[in-house]
Amino acid sequence: MRVLLTGASGFIGSHIAEALDAAGHDVRTLDLRDGQDVRDPGAVAPLLRGVDAVCHQAAMVGLGVDVFDLPAYTSANAQGTAVLLAEMARAGVGRLVLASSMVVYGEGAYACAEHGPVRPAPRAEQDLAAGRFEPPCPVCGAPLAPGTVGEDAPFDPRNVYADTKVAQEHLAASWARMTGGTVAALRYHNVYGPRMPRDTPYAGVAALFRSRLERGEAPLVFEDGGQRRDFVHVRDVARANVLALEGEGAYNIASGEPRTIADMAAALAAAYGGPEPVVTGGYRLGDVRHIVASPERARAGLGFTAQVPFTDGMAEFAGVPA
């Protein structure tokens, strides 16, 4: 296929470009770093001529720092996607692979012993400040048992980045209905690996931990470190995008092996030979407690299974020779 890849110079996009090329696809690229803005129809339209599919990775990432980030996120992610979809319709391009995210779910799946499956409300600041990190049952206030979230879970975004990822999925679905096109929305879980951005408020937690270790400082772990996530290597994510060129629907892109934030910090510290992580009890209101997913639908629908083991991936990310 001839594929237009947006965000091609970014952390994930650069790996997707390599994976598409290795799979024999003809790759065209669009990236803001090259002066090509996905919000500019004049930049997008020429690149769509003769294209079979679009792999859309261009986005502003991270949870956002404060309310003043709202316009920038909305412009880059929602407006950028809307312009791209309109130009795809104009060019007759009918296949889209969309970089979505686990953040569309908000909190993960939970069950109450008395009330069964429930959706906890956003955690209150007074609870976080008091060290009560686990979300309670919204009906009775009892402790909840976390589980795995499936692709059919309702959207429940809890920060501006999540809001715009939900918007991207809705816009893509509208485009597909109006044009007869197909969309594969890949809901990435915690992606890490080579070329991950660092030393920025918008960087992922793995990059922030690594930067501290490189300076000889202990990783600072928020809450009690028990937050559960699924860490998936960027090369696995790139491979999922190649497979999704033939797919349709929403898919969790995850390893299927959840770890805590404390586990991840400890693995990086071990690879560096210390110092040991420090659990601070700090918190961010935009964060959720647990979000892990089953990769079964991606396995069945795309033939995708993560291949990079957690320990090996973290050692590589730390820059430790195999």
Tab-separated table of N, CA and C in Angstrom, residues 4 38 63 135 215 250 261 287:
chain	number	residue	atom	x	y	z
A	4	LEU	N	0.075	7.305	3.907
A	4	LEU	CA	0.480	8.588	4.468
A	4	LEU	C	0.550	8.438	5.982
A	38	VAL	N	-0.796	19.282	10.016
A	38	VAL	CA	-1.986	18.515	9.643
A	38	VAL	C	-3.236	19.385	9.684
A	63	LEU	N	-0.874	14.560	29.675
A	63	LEU	CA	-2.152	14.856	30.330
A	63	LEU	C	-2.518	16.329	30.257
A	135	PRO	N	-10.144	4.119	44.301
A	135	PRO	CA	-11.501	4.666	44.162
A	135	PRO	C	-12.523	3.767	44.859
A	215	ARG	N	20.660	11.310	35.946
A	215	ARG	CA	21.292	12.361	36.752
A	215	ARG	C	21.757	11.832	38.112
A	250	ALA	N	-12.162	-0.965	17.069
A	250	ALA	CA	-11.314	-0.456	18.150
A	250	ALA	C	-10.573	-1.614	18.802
A	261	ILE	N	3.253	0.976	38.779
A	261	ILE	CA	4.228	2.040	38.541
A	261	ILE	C	5.492	1.774	39.352
A	287	ASP	N	-4.815	11.997	36.882
A	287	ASP	CA	-4.426	10.586	36.812
A	287	ASP	C	-5.560	9.667	37.248
